Amino acid sequence: HISDAISLQVTSLFPAALCIGRIASAGVMKRIKWVTILFFGMIAAFVLLVIAIFMANHVDAYYTAKKILVTNWVDLPLVAYLIPLVGILIAPIYPTLCSTIISAQKIRLHSAMTGVIMVFSALGGTTGSRIVGSLFEFFGGLTAIKAPLVPIIIIFILLIPYYKLVN
């Protein structure tokens, strides 16, 4: 029960959080192994999303019962700020995996691998956005917010064998 204008403004925080997370993780990776950072980020993002889902259910029920429409930043419930925080935590996944994939290739294959990564990044980004948009449209925000849990779990499970493969 957040106005469309405020929803768009809050949504714009997510790409900003990704940027902040990528810059911050670059500095941290000088001291801590990349795999440790990714594991921590995915676990923390998963936990934060579960908390956000739990809180959103209660906030939605409360705002519906009271017929409250949030039209400014001050009245936003805390849960609205949790999703951008997830962005900070998952931010290093994409650039780190891309970097390790390219680094694992022979130098003569770097440009070809970069091209493959770009094509699949575009396909994945477009498809993922369409899926989440459709979930929002047909099932509502509380269902759509659960969608990122699936790729987080998949990447988490695949990260262990991937790490062993590239090291």
PDB file of C-alpha atoms in Angstrom:
ATOM      1  CA  HIS A   1       0.000   0.000   0.000  1.00  0.00           C
ATOM      2  CA  ILE A   2       2.682   2.338  -1.188  1.00  0.00           C
ATOM      3  CA  SER A   3       1.837   4.919  -3.821  1.00  0.00           C
ATOM      4  CA  ASP A   4       3.131   4.296  -7.347  1.00  0.00           C
ATOM      5  CA  ALA A   5       5.426   7.325  -7.163  1.00  0.00           C
ATOM      6  CA  ILE A   6       7.090   6.211  -3.921  1.00  0.00           C
ATOM      7  CA  SER A   7       7.299   2.607  -5.192  1.00  0.00           C
ATOM      8  CA  LEU A   8       9.247   3.778  -8.234  1.00  0.00           C
ATOM      9  CA  GLN A   9      11.547   5.883  -6.078  1.00  0.00           C
ATOM     10  CA  VAL A  10      12.246   3.001  -3.699  1.00  0.00           C
ATOM     11  CA  THR A  11      12.786   0.661  -6.654  1.00  0.00           C
ATOM     12  CA  SER A  12      15.445   3.024  -7.997  1.00  0.00           C
ATOM     13  CA  LEU A  13      17.452   2.401  -4.829  1.00  0.00           C
ATOM     14  CA  PHE A  14      18.157  -1.185  -5.915  1.00  0.00           C
ATOM     15  CA  PRO A  15      20.501  -0.325  -8.837  1.00  0.00           C
ATOM     16  CA  ALA A  16      22.220   2.237  -6.606  1.00  0.00           C
ATOM     17  CA  ALA A  17      22.681  -0.474  -3.964  1.00  0.00           C
ATOM     18  CA  LEU A  18      24.187  -2.789  -6.612  1.00  0.00           C
ATOM     19  CA  CYS A  19      26.681  -0.086  -7.518  1.00  0.00           C
ATOM     20  CA  ILE A  20      27.614   0.517  -3.882  1.00  0.00           C
ATOM     21  CA  GLY A  21      27.922  -3.217  -3.245  1.00  0.00           C
ATOM     22  CA  ARG A  22      30.197  -3.761  -6.239  1.00  0.00           C
ATOM     23  CA  ILE A  23      32.499  -0.898  -5.325  1.00  0.00           C
ATOM     24  CA  ALA A  24      32.652  -1.961  -1.673  1.00  0.00           C
ATOM     25  CA  SER A  25      33.235  -5.627  -2.473  1.00  0.00           C
ATOM     26  CA  ALA A  26      36.125  -4.775  -4.795  1.00  0.00           C
ATOM     27  CA  GLY A  27      37.997  -3.306  -1.850  1.00  0.00           C
ATOM     28  CA  VAL A  28      37.072  -6.141   0.498  1.00  0.00           C
ATOM     29  CA  MET A  29      38.206  -8.795  -2.014  1.00  0.00           C
ATOM     30  CA  LYS A  30      41.763  -7.560  -1.647  1.00  0.00           C
ATOM     31  CA  ARG A  31      41.732  -8.994   1.873  1.00  0.00           C
ATOM     32  CA  ILE A  32      39.166 -11.815   1.807  1.00  0.00           C
ATOM     33  CA  LYS A  33      38.749 -14.649  -0.718  1.00  0.00           C
ATOM     34  CA  TRP A  34      36.074 -13.951  -3.301  1.00  0.00           C
ATOM     35  CA  VAL A  35      34.259 -17.203  -2.539  1.00  0.00           C
ATOM     36  CA  THR A  36      33.915 -16.234   1.142  1.00  0.00           C
ATOM     37  CA  ILE A  37      32.422 -12.882   0.188  1.00  0.00           C
ATOM     38  CA  LEU A  38      29.951 -14.504  -2.206  1.00  0.00           C
ATOM     39  CA  PHE A  39      28.885 -17.126   0.357  1.00  0.00           C
ATOM     40  CA  PHE A  40      28.418 -14.492   3.053  1.00  0.00           C
ATOM     41  CA  GLY A  41      26.506 -12.216   0.684  1.00  0.00           C
ATOM     42  CA  MET A  42      24.171 -14.962  -0.490  1.00  0.00           C
ATOM     43  CA  ILE A  43      23.444 -16.215   3.022  1.00  0.00           C
ATOM     44  CA  ALA A  44      22.836 -12.689   4.287  1.00  0.00           C
ATOM     45  CA  ALA A  45      20.694 -11.822   1.235  1.00  0.00           C
ATOM     46  CA  PHE A  46      18.628 -14.976   1.697  1.00  0.00           C
ATOM     47  CA  VAL A  47      18.057 -14.221   5.381  1.00  0.00           C
ATOM     48  CA  LEU A  48      17.213 -10.591   4.624  1.00  0.00           C
ATOM     49  CA  LEU A  49      14.722 -11.633   1.931  1.00  0.00           C
ATOM     50  CA  VAL A  50      13.034 -14.105   4.283  1.00  0.00           C
ATOM     51  CA  ILE A  51      12.775 -11.373   6.932  1.00  0.00           C
ATOM     52  CA  ALA A  52      11.428  -8.963   4.304  1.00  0.00           C
ATOM     53  CA  ILE A  53       8.801 -11.499   3.208  1.00  0.00           C
ATOM     54  CA  PHE A  54       7.735 -12.100   6.802  1.00  0.00           C
ATOM     55  CA  MET A  55       7.604  -8.369   7.576  1.00  0.00           C
ATOM     56  CA  ALA A  56       5.827  -7.540   4.299  1.00  0.00           C
ATOM     57  CA  ASN A  57       3.024  -9.984   5.115  1.00  0.00           C
ATOM     58  CA  HIS A  58       2.420  -8.262   8.450  1.00  0.00           C
ATOM     59  CA  VAL A  59       2.823  -4.735   7.100  1.00  0.00           C
ATOM     60  CA  ASP A  60       0.467  -5.473   4.206  1.00  0.00           C
ATOM     61  CA  ALA A  61      -2.212  -6.792   6.558  1.00  0.00           C
ATOM     62  CA  TYR A  62      -1.828  -3.782   8.872  1.00  0.00           C
ATOM     63  CA  TYR A  63      -1.881  -1.198   6.073  1.00  0.00           C
ATOM     64  CA  THR A  64      -4.880  -2.903   4.456  1.00  0.00           C
ATOM     65  CA  ALA A  65      -6.829  -2.981   7.723  1.00  0.00           C
ATOM     66  CA  LYS A  66      -6.049   0.682   8.455  1.00  0.00           C
ATOM     67  CA  LYS A  67      -6.460   1.708   4.768  1.00  0.00           C
ATOM     68  CA  ILE A  68      -3.102   3.478   4.812  1.00  0.00           C
ATOM     69  CA  LEU A  69      -1.485   4.679   1.579  1.00  0.00           C
ATOM     70  CA  VAL A  70       2.164   5.685   1.906  1.00  0.00           C
ATOM     71  CA  THR A  71       2.870   8.785  -0.163  1.00  0.00           C
ATOM     72  CA  ASN A  72       6.218   9.956   1.266  1.00  0.00           C
ATOM     73  CA  TRP A  73       9.576   8.559   2.369  1.00  0.00           C
ATOM     74  CA  VAL A  74       9.024   9.247   6.051  1.00  0.00           C
ATOM     75  CA  ASP A  75       6.018   6.929   6.287  1.00  0.00           C
ATOM     76  CA  LEU A  76       7.640   4.007   4.478  1.00  0.00           C
ATOM     77  CA  PRO A  77       7.773   0.823   6.551  1.00  0.00           C
ATOM     78  CA  LEU A  78      11.229  -0.557   7.343  1.00  0.00           C
ATOM     79  CA  VAL A  79      10.638  -3.528   5.035  1.00  0.00           C
ATOM     80  CA  ALA A  80      10.747  -1.187   2.014  1.00  0.00           C
ATOM     81  CA  TYR A  81      14.411  -0.494   2.732  1.00  0.00           C
ATOM     82  CA  LEU A  82      15.403  -4.171   3.052  1.00  0.00           C
ATOM     83  CA  ILE A  83      15.252  -4.978  -0.673  1.00  0.00           C
ATOM     84  CA  PRO A  84      17.881  -2.364  -1.605  1.00  0.00           C
ATOM     85  CA  LEU A  85      20.071  -3.834   1.150  1.00  0.00           C
ATOM     86  CA  VAL A  86      19.768  -7.194  -0.600  1.00  0.00           C
ATOM     87  CA  GLY A  87      21.200  -5.442  -3.667  1.00  0.00           C
ATOM     88  CA  ILE A  88      24.349  -4.545  -1.747  1.00  0.00           C
ATOM     89  CA  LEU A  89      24.769  -8.164  -0.653  1.00  0.00           C
ATOM     90  CA  ILE A  90      24.259  -9.805  -4.055  1.00  0.00           C
ATOM     91  CA  ALA A  91      26.147  -7.120  -5.994  1.00  0.00           C
ATOM     92  CA  PRO A  92      29.518  -8.897  -6.197  1.00  0.00           C
ATOM     93  CA  ILE A  93      28.109 -12.173  -7.577  1.00  0.00           C
ATOM     94  CA  TYR A  94      27.879 -11.272 -11.272  1.00  0.00           C
ATOM     95  CA  PRO A  95      31.179  -9.431 -11.766  1.00  0.00           C
ATOM     96  CA  THR A  96      33.099 -11.918  -9.625  1.00  0.00           C
ATOM     97  CA  LEU A  97      31.809 -14.994 -11.439  1.00  0.00           C
ATOM     98  CA  CYS A  98      32.379 -13.339 -14.824  1.00  0.00           C
ATOM     99  CA  SER A  99      35.919 -12.434 -13.838  1.00  0.00           C
ATOM    100  CA  THR A 100      36.740 -15.926 -12.585  1.00  0.00           C
ATOM    101  CA  ILE A 101      35.264 -17.519 -15.714  1.00  0.00           C
ATOM    102  CA  ILE A 102      37.310 -15.281 -18.008  1.00  0.00           C
ATOM    103  CA  SER A 103      40.462 -15.684 -15.914  1.00  0.00           C
ATOM    104  CA  ALA A 104      40.146 -19.478 -16.097  1.00  0.00           C
ATOM    105  CA  GLN A 105      40.280 -19.353 -19.928  1.00  0.00           C
ATOM    106  CA  LYS A 106      43.334 -19.158 -22.141  1.00  0.00           C
ATOM    107  CA  ILE A 107      44.108 -15.567 -23.103  1.00  0.00           C
ATOM    108  CA  ARG A 108      43.141 -16.149 -26.737  1.00  0.00           C
ATOM    109  CA  LEU A 109      39.612 -17.118 -25.569  1.00  0.00           C
ATOM    110  CA  HIS A 110      39.011 -14.066 -23.355  1.00  0.00           C
ATOM    111  CA  SER A 111      37.202 -11.973 -25.970  1.00  0.00           C
ATOM    112  CA  ALA A 112      35.023 -14.879 -27.130  1.00  0.00           C
ATOM    113  CA  MET A 113      34.104 -15.746 -23.540  1.00  0.00           C
ATOM    114  CA  THR A 114      33.306 -12.098 -22.836  1.00  0.00           C
ATOM    115  CA  GLY A 115      30.943 -12.112 -25.826  1.00  0.00           C
ATOM    116  CA  VAL A 116      29.205 -15.252 -24.591  1.00  0.00           C
ATOM    117  CA  ILE A 117      28.852 -13.737 -21.121  1.00  0.00           C
ATOM    118  CA  MET A 118      27.362 -10.538 -22.584  1.00  0.00           C
ATOM    119  CA  VAL A 119      24.785 -12.424 -24.664  1.00  0.00           C
ATOM    120  CA  PHE A 120      23.667 -14.596 -21.763  1.00  0.00           C
ATOM    121  CA  SER A 121      23.688 -11.596 -19.394  1.00  0.00           C
ATOM    122  CA  ALA A 122      21.299  -9.762 -21.693  1.00  0.00           C
ATOM    123  CA  LEU A 123      19.072 -12.825 -22.030  1.00  0.00           C
ATOM    124  CA  GLY A 124      19.117 -13.500 -18.293  1.00  0.00           C
ATOM    125  CA  GLY A 125      18.475  -9.896 -17.341  1.00  0.00           C
ATOM    126  CA  THR A 126      15.595  -9.574 -19.763  1.00  0.00           C
ATOM    127  CA  THR A 127      14.059 -12.917 -18.858  1.00  0.00           C
ATOM    128  CA  GLY A 128      14.463 -12.346 -15.130  1.00  0.00           C
ATOM    129  CA  SER A 129      12.856  -8.915 -15.333  1.00  0.00           C
ATOM    130  CA  ARG A 130       9.942 -10.313 -17.326  1.00  0.00           C
ATOM    131  CA  ILE A 131       9.441 -13.154 -14.839  1.00  0.00           C
ATOM    132  CA  VAL A 132       9.470 -10.845 -11.817  1.00  0.00           C
ATOM    133  CA  GLY A 133       7.214  -8.349 -13.623  1.00  0.00           C
ATOM    134  CA  SER A 134       4.747 -11.106 -14.472  1.00  0.00           C
ATOM    135  CA  LEU A 135       4.809 -12.377 -10.896  1.00  0.00           C
ATOM    136  CA  PHE A 136       4.023  -8.846  -9.678  1.00  0.00           C
ATOM    137  CA  GLU A 137       1.206  -8.504 -12.199  1.00  0.00           C
ATOM    138  CA  PHE A 138      -0.472 -11.861 -11.681  1.00  0.00           C
ATOM    139  CA  PHE A 139       0.305 -12.742  -8.066  1.00  0.00           C
ATOM    140  CA  GLY A 140       1.269  -9.465  -6.368  1.00  0.00           C
ATOM    141  CA  GLY A 141       4.393  -8.138  -4.730  1.00  0.00           C
ATOM    142  CA  LEU A 142       4.479 -10.576  -1.837  1.00  0.00           C
ATOM    143  CA  THR A 143       4.863 -13.491  -4.252  1.00  0.00           C
ATOM    144  CA  ALA A 144       7.258 -11.670  -6.568  1.00  0.00           C
ATOM    145  CA  ILE A 145       9.592 -10.831  -3.690  1.00  0.00           C
ATOM    146  CA  LYS A 146      10.097 -14.584  -3.176  1.00  0.00           C
ATOM    147  CA  ALA A 147      11.429 -15.105  -6.718  1.00  0.00           C
ATOM    148  CA  PRO A 148      15.061 -14.098  -5.979  1.00  0.00           C
ATOM    149  CA  LEU A 149      15.298 -16.852  -3.368  1.00  0.00           C
ATOM    150  CA  VAL A 150      15.458 -19.499  -6.103  1.00  0.00           C
ATOM    151  CA  PRO A 151      18.539 -18.188  -7.973  1.00  0.00           C
ATOM    152  CA  ILE A 152      20.281 -17.423  -4.677  1.00  0.00           C
ATOM    153  CA  ILE A 153      19.848 -21.064  -3.619  1.00  0.00           C
ATOM    154  CA  ILE A 154      20.953 -22.388  -7.021  1.00  0.00           C
ATOM    155  CA  ILE A 155      24.070 -20.199  -7.158  1.00  0.00           C
ATOM    156  CA  PHE A 156      24.891 -21.066  -3.550  1.00  0.00           C
ATOM    157  CA  ILE A 157      24.728 -24.803  -4.298  1.00  0.00           C
ATOM    158  CA  LEU A 158      26.751 -24.501  -7.514  1.00  0.00           C
ATOM    159  CA  LEU A 159      29.391 -22.217  -6.026  1.00  0.00           C
ATOM    160  CA  ILE A 160      31.201 -24.993  -4.147  1.00  0.00           C
ATOM    161  CA  PRO A 161      31.907 -27.208  -7.182  1.00  0.00           C
ATOM    162  CA  TYR A 162      32.595 -24.095  -9.293  1.00  0.00           C
ATOM    163  CA  TYR A 163      35.177 -22.857  -6.793  1.00  0.00           C
ATOM    164  CA  LYS A 164      36.891 -26.255  -6.802  1.00  0.00           C
ATOM    165  CA  LEU A 165      36.883 -26.246 -10.601  1.00  0.00           C
ATOM    166  CA  VAL A 166      38.533 -22.839 -11.050  1.00  0.00           C
ATOM    167  CA  ASN A 167      41.080 -23.238  -8.236  1.00  0.00           C
TER     168      ASN A 167
END
